[in-house]
C-alpha atoms as one frame of an Amber mdcrd trajectory, in Angstrom:
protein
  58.169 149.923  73.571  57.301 153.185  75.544  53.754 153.439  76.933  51.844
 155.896  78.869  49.349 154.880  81.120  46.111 156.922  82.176  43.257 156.449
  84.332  40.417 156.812  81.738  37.538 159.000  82.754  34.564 158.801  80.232
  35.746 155.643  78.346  32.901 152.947  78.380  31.633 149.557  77.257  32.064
 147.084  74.013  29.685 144.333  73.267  28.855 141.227  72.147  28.164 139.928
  68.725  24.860 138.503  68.218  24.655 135.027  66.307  21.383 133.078  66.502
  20.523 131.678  69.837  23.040 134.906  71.323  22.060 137.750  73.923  21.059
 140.866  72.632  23.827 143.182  72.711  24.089 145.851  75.934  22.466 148.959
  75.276  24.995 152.323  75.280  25.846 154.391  78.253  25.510 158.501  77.965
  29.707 158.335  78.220  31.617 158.038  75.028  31.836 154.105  74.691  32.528
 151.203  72.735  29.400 149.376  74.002  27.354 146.792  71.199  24.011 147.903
  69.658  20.931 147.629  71.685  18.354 144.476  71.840  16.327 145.561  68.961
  18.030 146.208  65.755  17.432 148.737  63.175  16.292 147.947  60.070  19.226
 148.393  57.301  18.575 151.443  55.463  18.013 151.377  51.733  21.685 151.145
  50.016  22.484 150.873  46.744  24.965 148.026  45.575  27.549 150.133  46.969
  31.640 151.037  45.698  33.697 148.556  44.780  36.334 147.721  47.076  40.055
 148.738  45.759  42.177 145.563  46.136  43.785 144.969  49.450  47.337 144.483
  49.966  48.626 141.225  50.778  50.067 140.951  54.025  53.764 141.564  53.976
  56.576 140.739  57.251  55.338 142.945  60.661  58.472 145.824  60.972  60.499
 144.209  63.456  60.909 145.525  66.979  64.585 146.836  67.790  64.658 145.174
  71.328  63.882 141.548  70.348  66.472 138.972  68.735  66.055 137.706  64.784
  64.835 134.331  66.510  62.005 136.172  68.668  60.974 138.387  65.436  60.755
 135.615  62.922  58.777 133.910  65.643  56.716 136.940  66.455  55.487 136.754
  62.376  54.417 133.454  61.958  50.822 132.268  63.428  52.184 130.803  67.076
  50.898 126.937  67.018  50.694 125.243  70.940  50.588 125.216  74.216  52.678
 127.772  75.884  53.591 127.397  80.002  50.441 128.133  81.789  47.955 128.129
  78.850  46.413 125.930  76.351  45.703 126.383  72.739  42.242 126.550  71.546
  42.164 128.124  68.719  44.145 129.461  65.857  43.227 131.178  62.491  45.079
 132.147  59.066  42.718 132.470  56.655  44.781 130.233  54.378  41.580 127.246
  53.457  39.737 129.271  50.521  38.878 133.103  49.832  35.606 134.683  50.382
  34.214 137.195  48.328  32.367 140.524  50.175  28.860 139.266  50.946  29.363
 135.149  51.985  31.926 135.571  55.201  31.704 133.237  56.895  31.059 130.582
  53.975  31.588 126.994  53.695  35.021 127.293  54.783  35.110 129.297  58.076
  31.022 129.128  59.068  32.080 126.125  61.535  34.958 128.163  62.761  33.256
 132.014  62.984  30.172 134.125  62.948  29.939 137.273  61.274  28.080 138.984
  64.038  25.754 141.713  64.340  23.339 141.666  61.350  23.159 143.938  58.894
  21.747 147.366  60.386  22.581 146.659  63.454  23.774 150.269  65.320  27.359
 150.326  66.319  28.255 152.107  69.248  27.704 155.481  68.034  24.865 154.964
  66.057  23.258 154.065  69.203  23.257 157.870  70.026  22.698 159.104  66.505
  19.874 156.861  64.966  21.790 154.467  62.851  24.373 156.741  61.021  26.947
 154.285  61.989  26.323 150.154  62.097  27.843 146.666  61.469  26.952 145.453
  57.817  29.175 142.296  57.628  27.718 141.380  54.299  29.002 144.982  52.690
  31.978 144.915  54.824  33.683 140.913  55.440  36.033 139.215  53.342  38.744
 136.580  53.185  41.612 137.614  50.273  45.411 137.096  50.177  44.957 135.127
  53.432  43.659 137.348  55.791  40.151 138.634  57.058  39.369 141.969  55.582
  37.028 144.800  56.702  36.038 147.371  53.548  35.576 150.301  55.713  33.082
 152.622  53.711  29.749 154.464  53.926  26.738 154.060  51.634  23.947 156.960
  51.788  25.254 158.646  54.739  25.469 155.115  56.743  29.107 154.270  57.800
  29.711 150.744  57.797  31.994 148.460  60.019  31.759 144.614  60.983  32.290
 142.678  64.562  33.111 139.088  63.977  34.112 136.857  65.994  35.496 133.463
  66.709  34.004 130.175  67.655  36.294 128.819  70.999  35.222 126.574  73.614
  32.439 127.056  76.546  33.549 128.522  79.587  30.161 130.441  80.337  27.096
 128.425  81.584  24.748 131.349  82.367  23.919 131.505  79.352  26.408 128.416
  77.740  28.097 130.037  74.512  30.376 128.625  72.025  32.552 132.096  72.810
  34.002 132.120  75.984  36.893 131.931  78.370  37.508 132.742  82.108  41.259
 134.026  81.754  42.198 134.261  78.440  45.225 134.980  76.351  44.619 136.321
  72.778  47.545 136.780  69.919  46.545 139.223  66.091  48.568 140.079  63.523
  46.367 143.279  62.268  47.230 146.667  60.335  44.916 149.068  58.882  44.843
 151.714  56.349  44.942 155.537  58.423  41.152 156.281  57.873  40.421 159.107
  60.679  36.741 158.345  61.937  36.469 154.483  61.945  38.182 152.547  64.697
  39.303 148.874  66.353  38.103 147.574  69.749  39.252 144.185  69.955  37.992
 143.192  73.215  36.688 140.183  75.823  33.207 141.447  76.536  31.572 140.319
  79.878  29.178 136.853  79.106  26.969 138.446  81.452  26.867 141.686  79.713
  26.520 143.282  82.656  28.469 146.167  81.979  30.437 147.854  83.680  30.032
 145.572  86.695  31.835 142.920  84.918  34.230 145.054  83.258  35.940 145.029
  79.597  39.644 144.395  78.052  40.191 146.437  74.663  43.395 145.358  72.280
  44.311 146.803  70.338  41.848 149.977  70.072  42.440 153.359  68.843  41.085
 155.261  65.902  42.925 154.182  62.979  44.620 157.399  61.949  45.775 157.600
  65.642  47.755 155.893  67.932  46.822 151.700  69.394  46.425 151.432  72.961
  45.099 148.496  75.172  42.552 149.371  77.777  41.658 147.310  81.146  38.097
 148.688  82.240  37.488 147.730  85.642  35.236 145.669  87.275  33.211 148.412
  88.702  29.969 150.258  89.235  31.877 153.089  88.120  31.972 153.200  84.063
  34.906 155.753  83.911  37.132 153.732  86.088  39.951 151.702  83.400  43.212
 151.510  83.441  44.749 152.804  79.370  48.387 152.101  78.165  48.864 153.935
  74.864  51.488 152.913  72.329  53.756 155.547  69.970  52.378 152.515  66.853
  49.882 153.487  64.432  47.849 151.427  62.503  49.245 151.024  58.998  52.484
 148.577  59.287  51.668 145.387  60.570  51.622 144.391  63.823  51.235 141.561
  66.862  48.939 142.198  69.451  48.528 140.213  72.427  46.348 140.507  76.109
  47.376 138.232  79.031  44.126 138.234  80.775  44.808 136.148  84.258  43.471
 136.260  87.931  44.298 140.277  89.020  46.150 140.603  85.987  45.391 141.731
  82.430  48.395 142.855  80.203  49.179 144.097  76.928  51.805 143.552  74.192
  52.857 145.153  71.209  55.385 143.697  68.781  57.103 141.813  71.922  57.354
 144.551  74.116  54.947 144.916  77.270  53.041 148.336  77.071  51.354 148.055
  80.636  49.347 145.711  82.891  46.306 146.977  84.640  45.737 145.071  88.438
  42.874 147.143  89.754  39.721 145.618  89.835  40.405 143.406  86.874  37.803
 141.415  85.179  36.659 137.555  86.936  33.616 136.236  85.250  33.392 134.688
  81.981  33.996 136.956  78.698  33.672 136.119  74.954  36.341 138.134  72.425
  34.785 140.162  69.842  36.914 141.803  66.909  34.496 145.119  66.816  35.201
 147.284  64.381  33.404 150.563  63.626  32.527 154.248  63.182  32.179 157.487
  64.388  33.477 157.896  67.934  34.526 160.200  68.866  33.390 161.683  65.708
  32.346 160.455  61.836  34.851 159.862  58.974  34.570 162.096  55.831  31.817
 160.474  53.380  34.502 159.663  51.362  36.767 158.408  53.730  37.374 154.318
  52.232  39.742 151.571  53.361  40.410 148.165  54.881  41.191 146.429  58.033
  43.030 143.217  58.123  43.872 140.710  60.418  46.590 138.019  59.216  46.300
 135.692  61.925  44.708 135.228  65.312  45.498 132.710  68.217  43.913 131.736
  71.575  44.708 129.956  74.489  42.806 129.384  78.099  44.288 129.462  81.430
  45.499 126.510  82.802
C-alpha cells in the first residue's frame, strides 16, 4: 500500500494510562501533541446521565488488500494465535468471554486481563491546554458488544469524551516494575471507526520512564478519524519535533489490521499486509507500555453533536526474542 513519509516538525508525546499503583501521566509540551494528562487530575465536571449510545455494528470481514493471496487475507482476519519467528506471544484479546455494558469495562470478565485507564476527568491531551474541554471518561465511554471493545465517542456539557485502555502483558520495566511493558515489541489490531472529524486514535508504546521525548514514542495507527491512518516513529531525542511519519491513503471506517514491528534500530508499520514505512533514526531502546489512547480535539474540537464509536475486534502481542 502506498505511503508517504515526512519528517514531523511539531508532532509530540502520548502517555501512559494511570491504574492504581501507576505513574502519573507526563504533563503536555507547548507543540501540538498526543502526550497523557498531567499528575493531578481534574475533577469530572457535572454531567448529566448523558445520550444513549446508537447500537454499534458488529464487526464484519476487513476489505481485503489486492496484493496479498486468499490464504494471507483469511489469515490477516482472524485473531493471529502463537509464536511467530523471532517473537513470542503474550497476549491476545477478542472480546468473545461476556459483554459489558457502558459504565463496568473492565468487569468480571476482562478486569484480570485490562485496565480502563485514566479516571474519569482526567484531561486528554488537549484538554491539557484548554482546562478540561476534552478528557478520558471510560465509564461514559467503554464497552464490550458484538465481540469487540467499543469507544462511544460523545460530549456531555461542552466536555468531549474519549477513553485510553490498555492491556495487562508481562514486566519488562523494573524502574518502576509494571504489569505493561515490553523492550521490543510487536503489536497486531483489528480496529475501524465511524468518520467523526475532531476525535482521534493514538495507539502507541509510551516510554516506562515517561521521560518524553528523550525516550521517544511509536503511534499506530493514529490519525483523526475523518482523515487518513498513519504510523509515527518519534525519536529518541531531546528534540520533540524530530519523528519519522508514514501516512496511509486508508481511512478509518472499513476495518482494518494494524501492526508495529518495534525491534533494536527498527520500528515498522503495517497496514492490511502491506509495509507503509520503517523509521531507523534514533528509534526507541528503553522499556515502553502500549496504550490504546483515544481522544479529542487536536488539532481542533468535534461539533457538539458530533457522536460515534471506535472499535477494536481483536488485539495481539508478542515480545522480542
Amino acid at each position: 500500500m502506498p505511503a508517504v513519509v515526512l519528517l514531523v516538525t511539531g508532532c509530540s508525546g502520548g502517555g501512559a494510562p494511570n491504574p492504581p499503583g501507576a505513574q502519573s501521566p507526563p504533563p503536555a509540551s507547548s507543540a501540538q501533541s498526543t502526550a497523557a494528562p498531567p499528575a493531578s487530575q481534574a475533577a469530572p465536571p457535572e454531567t448529566s446521565a448523558g445520550p444513549t449510545p446508537p447500537p454499534a455494528p458488529a464487526a464484519e470481514p476487513a476489505p481485503p488488500p489486492a496484493a496479498l493471496s486468499d490464504l494471507e487475507l483469511a489469515g490477516l482476519q482472524s485473531l493471529p494465535v502463537g509464536d511467530l519467528p523471532g517473537w513470542k506471544q503474550v497476549f491476545t484479546e477478542d472480546f468473545t468471554l461476556s459483554d459489558v455494558p457502558i459504565g463496568a469495562f473492565p468487569g468480571p470478565a476482562y478486569q484480570a486481563r485490562w485496565s480502563a485507564g485514566y479516571k474519569d476527568g482526567t484531561p486528554d491531551t488537549a484538554g491539557q491546554a484548554s482546562g478540561g474541554q476534552s478528557g478520558y471518561y471510560p465509564s461514559k465511554v467503554l464497552s464490550v458488544s458484538n465481540g469487540t471493545l467499543d469507544w462511544f465517542m460523545h460530549s456531555e456539557n461542552g466536555v468531549f469524551m474519549g477513553a485510553a485502555p490498555t492491556p495487562r502483558i508481562p514486566n519488562a520495566s523494573t524502574a518502576p516494575p509494571r504489569a505493561n511493558s515490553l523492550l521490543y515489541g510487536r503489536v497486531s489490531v483489528r480496529f475501524r471507526a465511524d468518520s467523526l472529524a475532531g476525535y482521534k486514535t493514538a495507539w502507541l508504546f509510551w516510554p516506562d520512564s515517561g521521560v518524553w521525548p528523550r525516550d521517544g514514542e511509536i503511534d499506530f495507527p493514529e490519525g483523526d478519524l475523518a482523515d487518513y491512518i498513519y504510523g509515527a516513529s518519534h525519536w529518541a531525542d531531546p528534540d520533540p519535533a524530530a519523528a519519522d511519519v508514514f501516512f496511509s491513503k486508508s481511512r478509518f471506517p472499513s476495518w482494518h489490521i494494524a501492526t508495529t514491528e518495534w525491534t533494536e534500530g527498527r520500528v515498522a508499520f503495517f497496514l492490511d499486509g502491506q509495509l507503509l514505512g520503517a523509521g531507523i533514526t534514533r528509534t526507541p531502546n528503553t522499556p515502553m507500555h502500549y496504550i490504546l489512547q483515544t481522544e479529542a480535539c487536536l488539532p481542533a474540537c468535534p461539533a457538539p453533536q458530533t457522536q460515534g464509536h471506535v472499535q477494536l475486534d481483536w488485539i495481539a502481542l508478542w515480545s522480542r526474542v
